[in-house]
mmCIF file of C-alpha atoms and ligand atoms in Angstrom:
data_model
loop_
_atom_site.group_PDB
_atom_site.id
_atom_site.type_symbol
_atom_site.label_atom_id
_atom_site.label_comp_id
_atom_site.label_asym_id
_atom_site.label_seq_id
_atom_site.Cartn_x
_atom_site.Cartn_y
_atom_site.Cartn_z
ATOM 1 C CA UNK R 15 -52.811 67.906 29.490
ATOM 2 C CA UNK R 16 -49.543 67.034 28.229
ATOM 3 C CA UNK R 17 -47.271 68.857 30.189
ATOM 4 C CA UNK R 18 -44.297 66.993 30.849
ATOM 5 C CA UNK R 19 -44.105 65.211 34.692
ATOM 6 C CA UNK R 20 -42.088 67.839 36.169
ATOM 7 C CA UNK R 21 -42.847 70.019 39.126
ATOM 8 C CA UNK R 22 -40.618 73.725 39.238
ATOM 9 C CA UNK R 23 -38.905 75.761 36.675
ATOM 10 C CA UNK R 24 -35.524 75.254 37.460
ATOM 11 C CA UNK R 25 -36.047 71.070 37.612
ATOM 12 C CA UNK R 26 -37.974 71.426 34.191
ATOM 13 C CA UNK R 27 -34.701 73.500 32.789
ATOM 14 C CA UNK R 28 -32.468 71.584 33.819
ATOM 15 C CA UNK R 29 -33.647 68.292 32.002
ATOM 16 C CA UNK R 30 -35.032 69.509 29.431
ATOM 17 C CA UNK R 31 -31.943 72.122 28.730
ATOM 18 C CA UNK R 32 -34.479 74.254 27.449
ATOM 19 C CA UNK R 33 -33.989 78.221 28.261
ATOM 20 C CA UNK R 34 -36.235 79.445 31.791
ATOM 21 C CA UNK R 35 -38.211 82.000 29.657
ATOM 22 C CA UNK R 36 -39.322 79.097 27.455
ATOM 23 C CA UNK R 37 -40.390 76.827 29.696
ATOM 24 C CA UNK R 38 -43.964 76.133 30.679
ATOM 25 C CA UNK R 39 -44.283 74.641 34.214
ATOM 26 C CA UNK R 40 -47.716 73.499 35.946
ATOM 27 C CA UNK R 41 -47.665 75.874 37.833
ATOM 28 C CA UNK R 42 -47.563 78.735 34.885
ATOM 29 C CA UNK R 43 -50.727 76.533 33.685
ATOM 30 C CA UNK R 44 -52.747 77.048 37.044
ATOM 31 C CA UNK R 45 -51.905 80.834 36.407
ATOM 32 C CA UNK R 46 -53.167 81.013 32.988
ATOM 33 C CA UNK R 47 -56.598 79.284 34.304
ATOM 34 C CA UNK R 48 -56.842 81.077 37.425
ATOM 35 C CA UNK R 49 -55.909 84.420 35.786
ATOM 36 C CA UNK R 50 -57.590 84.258 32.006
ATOM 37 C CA UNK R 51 -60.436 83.451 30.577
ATOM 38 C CA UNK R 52 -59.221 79.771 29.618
ATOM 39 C CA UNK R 53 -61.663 77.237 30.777
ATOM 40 C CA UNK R 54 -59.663 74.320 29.072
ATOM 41 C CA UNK R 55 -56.226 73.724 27.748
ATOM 42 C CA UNK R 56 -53.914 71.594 26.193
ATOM 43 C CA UNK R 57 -50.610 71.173 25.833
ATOM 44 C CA UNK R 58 -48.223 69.886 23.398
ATOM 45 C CA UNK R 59 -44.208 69.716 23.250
ATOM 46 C CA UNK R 60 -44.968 68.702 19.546
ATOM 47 C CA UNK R 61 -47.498 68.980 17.658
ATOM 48 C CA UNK R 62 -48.423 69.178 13.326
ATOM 49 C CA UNK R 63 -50.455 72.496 13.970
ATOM 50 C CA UNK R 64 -52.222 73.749 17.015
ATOM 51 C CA UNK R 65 -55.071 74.916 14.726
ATOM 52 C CA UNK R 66 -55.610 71.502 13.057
ATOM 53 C CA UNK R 67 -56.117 70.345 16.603
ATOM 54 C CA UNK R 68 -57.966 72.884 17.622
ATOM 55 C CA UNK R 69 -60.707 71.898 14.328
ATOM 56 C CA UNK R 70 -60.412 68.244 15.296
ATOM 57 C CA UNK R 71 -61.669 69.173 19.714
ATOM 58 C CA UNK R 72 -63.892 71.204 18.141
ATOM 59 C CA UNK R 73 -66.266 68.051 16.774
ATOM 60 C CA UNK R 74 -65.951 66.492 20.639
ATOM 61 C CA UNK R 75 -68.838 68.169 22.302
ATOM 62 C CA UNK R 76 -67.103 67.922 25.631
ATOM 63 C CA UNK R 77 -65.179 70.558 25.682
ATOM 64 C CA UNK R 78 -65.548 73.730 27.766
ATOM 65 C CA UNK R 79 -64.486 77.075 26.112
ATOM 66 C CA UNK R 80 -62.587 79.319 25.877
ATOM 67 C CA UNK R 81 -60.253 76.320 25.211
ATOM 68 C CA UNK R 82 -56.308 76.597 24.096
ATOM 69 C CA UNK R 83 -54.148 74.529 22.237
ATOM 70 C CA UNK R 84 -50.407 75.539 23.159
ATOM 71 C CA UNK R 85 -47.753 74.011 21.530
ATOM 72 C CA UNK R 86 -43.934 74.257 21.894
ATOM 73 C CA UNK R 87 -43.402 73.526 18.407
ATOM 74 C CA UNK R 88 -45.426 72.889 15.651
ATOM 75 C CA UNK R 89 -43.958 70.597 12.378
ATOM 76 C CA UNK R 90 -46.863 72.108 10.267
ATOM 77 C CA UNK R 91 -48.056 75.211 11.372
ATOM 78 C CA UNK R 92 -50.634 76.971 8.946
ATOM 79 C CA UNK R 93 -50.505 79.923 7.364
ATOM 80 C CA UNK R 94 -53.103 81.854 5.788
ATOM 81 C CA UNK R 95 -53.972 80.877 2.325
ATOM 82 C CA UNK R 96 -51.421 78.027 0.709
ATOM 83 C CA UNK R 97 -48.471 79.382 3.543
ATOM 84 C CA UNK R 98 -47.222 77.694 6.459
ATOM 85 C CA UNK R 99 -45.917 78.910 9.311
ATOM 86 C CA UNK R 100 -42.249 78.707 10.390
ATOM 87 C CA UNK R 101 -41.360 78.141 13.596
ATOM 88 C CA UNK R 102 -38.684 77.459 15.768
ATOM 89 C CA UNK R 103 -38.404 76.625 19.981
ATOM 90 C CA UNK R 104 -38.954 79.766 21.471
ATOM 91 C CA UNK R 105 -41.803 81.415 19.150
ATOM 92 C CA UNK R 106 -45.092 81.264 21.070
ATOM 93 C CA UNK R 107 -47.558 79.421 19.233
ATOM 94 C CA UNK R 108 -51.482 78.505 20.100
ATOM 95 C CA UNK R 109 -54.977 78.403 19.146
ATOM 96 C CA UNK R 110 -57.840 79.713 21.120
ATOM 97 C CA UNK R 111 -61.343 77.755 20.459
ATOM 98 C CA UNK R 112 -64.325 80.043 21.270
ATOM 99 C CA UNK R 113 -67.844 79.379 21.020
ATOM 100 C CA UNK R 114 -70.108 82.521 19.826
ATOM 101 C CA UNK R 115 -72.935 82.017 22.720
ATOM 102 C CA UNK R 116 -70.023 81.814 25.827
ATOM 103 C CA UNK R 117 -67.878 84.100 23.708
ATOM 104 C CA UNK R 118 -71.182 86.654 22.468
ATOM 105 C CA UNK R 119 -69.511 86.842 19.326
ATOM 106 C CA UNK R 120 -72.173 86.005 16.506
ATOM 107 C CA UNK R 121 -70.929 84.797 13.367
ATOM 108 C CA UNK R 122 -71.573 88.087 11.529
ATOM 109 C CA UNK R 123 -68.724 89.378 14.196
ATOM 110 C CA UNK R 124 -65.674 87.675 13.279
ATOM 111 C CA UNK R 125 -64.262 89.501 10.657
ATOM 112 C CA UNK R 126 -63.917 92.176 13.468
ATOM 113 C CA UNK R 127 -62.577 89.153 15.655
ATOM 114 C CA UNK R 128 -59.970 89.433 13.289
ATOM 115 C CA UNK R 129 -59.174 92.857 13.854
ATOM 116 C CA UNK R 130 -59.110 92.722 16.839
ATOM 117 C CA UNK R 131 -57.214 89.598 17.622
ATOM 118 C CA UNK R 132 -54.424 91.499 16.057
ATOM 119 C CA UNK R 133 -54.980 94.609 18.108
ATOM 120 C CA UNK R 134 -54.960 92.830 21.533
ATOM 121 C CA UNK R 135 -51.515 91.184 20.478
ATOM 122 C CA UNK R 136 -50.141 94.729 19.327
ATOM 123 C CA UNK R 137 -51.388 95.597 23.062
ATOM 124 C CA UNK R 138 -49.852 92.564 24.651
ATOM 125 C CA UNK R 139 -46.539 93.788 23.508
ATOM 126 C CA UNK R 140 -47.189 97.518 24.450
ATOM 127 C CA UNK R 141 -46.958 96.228 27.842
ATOM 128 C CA UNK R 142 -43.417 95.001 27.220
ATOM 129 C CA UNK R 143 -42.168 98.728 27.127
ATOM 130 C CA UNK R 144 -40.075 98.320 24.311
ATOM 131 C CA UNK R 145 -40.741 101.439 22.861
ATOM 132 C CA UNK R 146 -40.487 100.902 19.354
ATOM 133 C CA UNK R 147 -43.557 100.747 16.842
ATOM 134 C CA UNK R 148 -46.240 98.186 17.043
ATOM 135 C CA UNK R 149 -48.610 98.000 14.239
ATOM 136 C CA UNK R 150 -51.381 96.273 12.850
ATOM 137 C CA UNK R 151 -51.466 95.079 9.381
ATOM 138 C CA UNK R 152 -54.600 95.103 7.677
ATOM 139 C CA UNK R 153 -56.123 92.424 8.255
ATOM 140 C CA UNK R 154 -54.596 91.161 11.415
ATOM 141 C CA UNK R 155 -50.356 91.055 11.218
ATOM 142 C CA UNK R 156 -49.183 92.434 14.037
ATOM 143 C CA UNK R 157 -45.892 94.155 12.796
ATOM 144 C CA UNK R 158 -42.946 95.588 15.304
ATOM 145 C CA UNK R 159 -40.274 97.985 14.158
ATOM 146 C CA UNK R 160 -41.753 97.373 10.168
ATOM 147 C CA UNK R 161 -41.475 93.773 10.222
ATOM 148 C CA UNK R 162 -43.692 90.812 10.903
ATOM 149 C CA UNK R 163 -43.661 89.556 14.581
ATOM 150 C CA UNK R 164 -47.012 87.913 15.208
ATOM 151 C CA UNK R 165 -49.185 86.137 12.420
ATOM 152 C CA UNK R 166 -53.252 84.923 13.085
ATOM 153 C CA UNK R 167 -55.044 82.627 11.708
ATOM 154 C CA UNK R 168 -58.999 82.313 11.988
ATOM 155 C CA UNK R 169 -60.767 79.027 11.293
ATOM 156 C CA UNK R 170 -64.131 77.702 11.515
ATOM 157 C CA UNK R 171 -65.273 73.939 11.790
ATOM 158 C CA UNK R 172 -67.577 73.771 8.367
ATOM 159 C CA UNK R 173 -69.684 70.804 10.782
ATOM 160 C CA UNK R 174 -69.423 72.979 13.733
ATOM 161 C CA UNK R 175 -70.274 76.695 12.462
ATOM 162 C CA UNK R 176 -70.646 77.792 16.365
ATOM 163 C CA UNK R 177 -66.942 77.492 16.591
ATOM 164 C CA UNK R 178 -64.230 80.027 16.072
ATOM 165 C CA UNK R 179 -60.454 79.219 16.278
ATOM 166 C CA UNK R 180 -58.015 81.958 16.483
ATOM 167 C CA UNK R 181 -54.620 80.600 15.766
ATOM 168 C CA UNK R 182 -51.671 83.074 16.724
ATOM 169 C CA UNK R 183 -47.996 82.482 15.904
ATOM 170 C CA UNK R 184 -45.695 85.041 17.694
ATOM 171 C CA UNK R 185 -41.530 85.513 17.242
ATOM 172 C CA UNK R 186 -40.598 85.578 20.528
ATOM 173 C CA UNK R 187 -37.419 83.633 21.656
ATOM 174 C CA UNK R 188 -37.122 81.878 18.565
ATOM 175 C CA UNK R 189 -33.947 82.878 15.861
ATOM 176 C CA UNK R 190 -34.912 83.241 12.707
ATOM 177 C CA UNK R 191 -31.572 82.604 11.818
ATOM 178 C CA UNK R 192 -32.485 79.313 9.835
ATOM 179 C CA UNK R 193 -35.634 80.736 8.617
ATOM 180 C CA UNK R 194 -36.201 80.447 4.832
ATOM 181 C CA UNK R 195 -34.573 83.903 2.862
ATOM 182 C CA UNK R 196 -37.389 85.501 2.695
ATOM 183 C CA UNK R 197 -38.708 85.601 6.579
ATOM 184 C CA UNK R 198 -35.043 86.737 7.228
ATOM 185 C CA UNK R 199 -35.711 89.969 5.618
ATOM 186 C CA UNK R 200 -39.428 90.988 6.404
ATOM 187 C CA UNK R 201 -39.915 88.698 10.371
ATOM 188 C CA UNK R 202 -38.598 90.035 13.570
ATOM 189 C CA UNK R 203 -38.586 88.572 16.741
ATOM 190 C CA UNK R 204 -39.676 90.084 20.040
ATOM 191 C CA UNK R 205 -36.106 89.052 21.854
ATOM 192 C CA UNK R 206 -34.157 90.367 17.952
ATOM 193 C CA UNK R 207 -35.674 93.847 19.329
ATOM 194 C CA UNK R 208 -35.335 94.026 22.806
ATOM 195 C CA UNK R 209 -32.150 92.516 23.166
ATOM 196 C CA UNK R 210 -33.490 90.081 25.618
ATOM 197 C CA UNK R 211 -35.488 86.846 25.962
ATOM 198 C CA UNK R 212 -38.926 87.336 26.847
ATOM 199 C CA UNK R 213 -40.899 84.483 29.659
ATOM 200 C CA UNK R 214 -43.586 82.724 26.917
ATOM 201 C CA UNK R 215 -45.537 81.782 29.698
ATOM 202 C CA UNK R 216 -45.862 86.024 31.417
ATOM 203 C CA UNK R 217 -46.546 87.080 27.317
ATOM 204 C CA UNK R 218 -49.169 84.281 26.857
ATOM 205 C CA UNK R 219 -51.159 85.734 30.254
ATOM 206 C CA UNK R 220 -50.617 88.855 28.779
ATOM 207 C CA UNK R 221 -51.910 88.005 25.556
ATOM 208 C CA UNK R 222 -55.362 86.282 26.450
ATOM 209 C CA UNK R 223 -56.401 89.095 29.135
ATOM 210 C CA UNK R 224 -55.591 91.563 26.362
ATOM 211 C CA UNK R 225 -57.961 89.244 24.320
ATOM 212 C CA UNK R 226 -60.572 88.777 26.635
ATOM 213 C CA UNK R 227 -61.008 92.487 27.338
ATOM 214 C CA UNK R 228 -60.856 93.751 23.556
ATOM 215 C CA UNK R 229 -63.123 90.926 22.479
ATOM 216 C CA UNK R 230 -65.891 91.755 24.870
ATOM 217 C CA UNK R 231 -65.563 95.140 23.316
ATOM 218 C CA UNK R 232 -67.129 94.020 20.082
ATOM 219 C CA UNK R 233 -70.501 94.994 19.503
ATOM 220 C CA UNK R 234 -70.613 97.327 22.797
ATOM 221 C CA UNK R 235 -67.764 99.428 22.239
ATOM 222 C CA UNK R 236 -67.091 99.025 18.582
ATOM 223 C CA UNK R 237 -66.200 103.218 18.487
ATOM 224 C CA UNK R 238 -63.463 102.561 20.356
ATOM 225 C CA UNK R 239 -62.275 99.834 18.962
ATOM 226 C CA UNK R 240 -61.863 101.530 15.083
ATOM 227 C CA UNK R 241 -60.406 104.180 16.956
ATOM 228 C CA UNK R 242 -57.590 101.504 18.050
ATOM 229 C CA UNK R 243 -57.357 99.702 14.716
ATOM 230 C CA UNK R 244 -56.771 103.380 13.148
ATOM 231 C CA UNK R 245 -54.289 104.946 14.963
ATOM 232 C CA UNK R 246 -52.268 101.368 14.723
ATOM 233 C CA UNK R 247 -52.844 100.955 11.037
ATOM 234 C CA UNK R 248 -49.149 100.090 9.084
ATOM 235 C CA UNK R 249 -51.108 100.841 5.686
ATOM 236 C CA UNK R 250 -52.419 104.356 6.307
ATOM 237 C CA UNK R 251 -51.201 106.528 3.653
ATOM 238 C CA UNK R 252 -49.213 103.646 2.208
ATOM 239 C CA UNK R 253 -49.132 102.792 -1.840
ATOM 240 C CA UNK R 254 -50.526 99.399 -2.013
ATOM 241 C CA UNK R 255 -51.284 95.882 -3.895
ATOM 242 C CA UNK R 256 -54.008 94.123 -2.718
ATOM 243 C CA UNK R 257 -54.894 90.811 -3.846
ATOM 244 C CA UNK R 258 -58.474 90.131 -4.120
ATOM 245 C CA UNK R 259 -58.713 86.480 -5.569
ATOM 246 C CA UNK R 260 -58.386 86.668 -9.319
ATOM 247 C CA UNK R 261 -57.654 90.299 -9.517
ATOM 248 C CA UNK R 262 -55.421 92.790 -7.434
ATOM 249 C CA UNK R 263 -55.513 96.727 -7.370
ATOM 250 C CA UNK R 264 -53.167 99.256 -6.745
ATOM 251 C CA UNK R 265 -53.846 102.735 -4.992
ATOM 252 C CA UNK R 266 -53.216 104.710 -1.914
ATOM 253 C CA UNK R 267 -54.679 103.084 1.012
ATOM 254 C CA UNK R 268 -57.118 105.015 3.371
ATOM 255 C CA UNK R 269 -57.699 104.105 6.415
ATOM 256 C CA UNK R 270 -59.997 101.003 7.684
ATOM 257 C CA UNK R 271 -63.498 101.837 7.751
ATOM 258 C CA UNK R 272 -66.267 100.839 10.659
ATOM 259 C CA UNK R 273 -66.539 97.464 8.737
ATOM 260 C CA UNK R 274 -63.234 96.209 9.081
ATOM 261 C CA UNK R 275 -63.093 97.038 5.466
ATOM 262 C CA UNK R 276 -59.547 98.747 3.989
ATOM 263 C CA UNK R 277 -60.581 101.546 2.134
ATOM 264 C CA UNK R 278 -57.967 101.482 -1.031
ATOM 265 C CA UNK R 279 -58.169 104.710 -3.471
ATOM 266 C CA UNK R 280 -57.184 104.005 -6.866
ATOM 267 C CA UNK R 281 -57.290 105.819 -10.069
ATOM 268 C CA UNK R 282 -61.130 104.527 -10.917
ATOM 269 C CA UNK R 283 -62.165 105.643 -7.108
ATOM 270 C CA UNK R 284 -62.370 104.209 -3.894
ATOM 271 C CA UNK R 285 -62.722 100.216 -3.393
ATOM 272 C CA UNK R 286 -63.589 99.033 0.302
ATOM 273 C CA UNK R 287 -61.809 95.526 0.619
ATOM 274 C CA UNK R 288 -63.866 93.165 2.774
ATOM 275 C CA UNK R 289 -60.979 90.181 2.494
ATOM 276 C CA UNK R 290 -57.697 89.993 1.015
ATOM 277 C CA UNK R 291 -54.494 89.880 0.824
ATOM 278 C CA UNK R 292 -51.810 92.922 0.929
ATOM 279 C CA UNK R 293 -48.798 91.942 -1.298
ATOM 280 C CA UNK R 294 -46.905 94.984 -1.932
ATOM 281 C CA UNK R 295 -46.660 98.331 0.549
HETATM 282 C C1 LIG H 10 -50.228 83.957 8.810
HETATM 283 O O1 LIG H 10 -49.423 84.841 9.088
HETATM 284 O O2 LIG H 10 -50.429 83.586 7.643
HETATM 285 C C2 LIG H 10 -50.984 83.301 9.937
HETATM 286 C C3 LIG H 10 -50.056 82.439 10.761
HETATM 287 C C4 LIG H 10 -50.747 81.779 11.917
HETATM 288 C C5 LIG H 10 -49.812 80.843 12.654
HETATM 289 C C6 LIG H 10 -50.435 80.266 13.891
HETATM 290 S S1 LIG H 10 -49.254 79.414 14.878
HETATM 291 C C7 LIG H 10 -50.528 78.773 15.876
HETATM 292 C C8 LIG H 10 -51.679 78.423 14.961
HETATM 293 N N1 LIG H 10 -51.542 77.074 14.452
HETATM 294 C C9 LIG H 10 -51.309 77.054 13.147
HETATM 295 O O3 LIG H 10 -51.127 76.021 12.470
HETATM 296 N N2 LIG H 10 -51.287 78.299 12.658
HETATM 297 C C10 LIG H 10 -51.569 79.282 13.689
#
């Protein structure tokens, strides 16, 4: 691990002069193992991207999993696609490396990993009682109030097709008041909303046993999970764009269907989208 040399909270604030809820002690560490599925971690103050890590462990072969990759700040974080991923101290940023046989999740599964990464982060913050709207955007944005608060981003080794990285990127702490333009006006933060900081390290537990439990629900429980992924869909109902590599298409969108597909009605009938991107809505 990584973790700087320091033994309680308040010794680790005061020399670093980083804020309490940011701070990840130790002993917040032996929580996470003790109390989530985590088998291995590591930790970085600094890091390019905890996903390009997380692809580099995964060609060791002596690594246990469920492993994370938590980072206080990231100098290249990835985005889906060609964007990156802005950050500043305070946001709570990580990758999760599963295997499919520990982690039953067959290959054929992950685009419902997807899903369903972004539902168990939408249900991580239910548990904050902020009582404001937390939705999932198709196919896994986690959106609060009708903007952007969490982003994911799933990987896979091309040597090591076993391996699944789930890279999540959450406002938490962080201002986003030196974000570029654009973030300013479609991101959020969690602490923006509440009106309060929020302890990275109580959110993070929160976060992975949310995980665990929805992600054992795939392939056993799969009725209830659409059910979940429904009633939290941002696009229902919604005139959309939807990029779908060298064409987009416009229409009303419908729902998400028991594929994980977004069901998009436009003017020559209904189109299913498998993967994609959702520009306009
Ligand atoms: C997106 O919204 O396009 C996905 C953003 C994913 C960002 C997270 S932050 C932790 C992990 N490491 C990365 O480099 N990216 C993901």
């Amino acid at each position: 691990m990584g973790a700087r040399d320091v033994r309680s909270k308040d010794s680790m604030v005061r020399q670093s002069g980083i804020s309490r809820d940011n701070v990840f002690t130790p002993a917040d560490f032996d929580d996470l193992v003790r109390s989530t599925f985590i088998e291995e971690f590591e930790f970085h103050p600094e890091i390019d991207s905890t996903n390009a890590r997380a692809l580099c462990l995964a060609r060791e072969t002596s690594h246990r999993y469920p492993l994370l990759i938590l980072a206080e700040h990231q100098t290249a974080g990835r985005g889906r696609g060609s964007n990156r991923w802005w950050g500043a101290p305070g946001a709570l940023t990580f990758s999760l490396v599963l295997d499919h046989v520990t982690a039953q999740l067959p290959p054929r599964r992950w685009p419902q990993a997807s899903l369903t990464t972004g539902l168990a982060v939408c249900e991580a913050l239910e548990g904050l009682r902020l009582n404001r709207s937390i939705q999932l955007k198709w196919p896994n944005d986690v959106y609060l109030e009708g903007r952007k608060v969490c982003g994911v981003l799933l990987e896979s080794p091309a040597e090591q097709p076993s391996i699944l990285v789930l890279g999540i990127g959450l406002n938490v702490n962080n201002s986003l008041q030196n974000a570029p333009q654009e973030l300013q006006s479609t991101a959020v933060t969690l602490a923006d909303v509440a009106g309060r900081s929020c302890c990275l390290s109580d959110l993070l537990k929160r976060v992975l046993q949310c995980l665990a439990e929805r992600l054992s629900w795939i392939g056993c429980r799969d009725d209830e999970l659409w059910a979940r992924y429904r009633e939290r869909c941002l696009l229902t109902g919604r005139p959309i764009c939807v990029e779908l590599g060298q064409r987009s298409i416009r229409g009303l969108c419908r729902g998400i269907d028991e594929e994980g597909a977004l069901v998009v009605e436009t003017d020559e009938g209904i189109e299913k989208c498998f993967a994609g991107v959702v520009t306009q809505f």
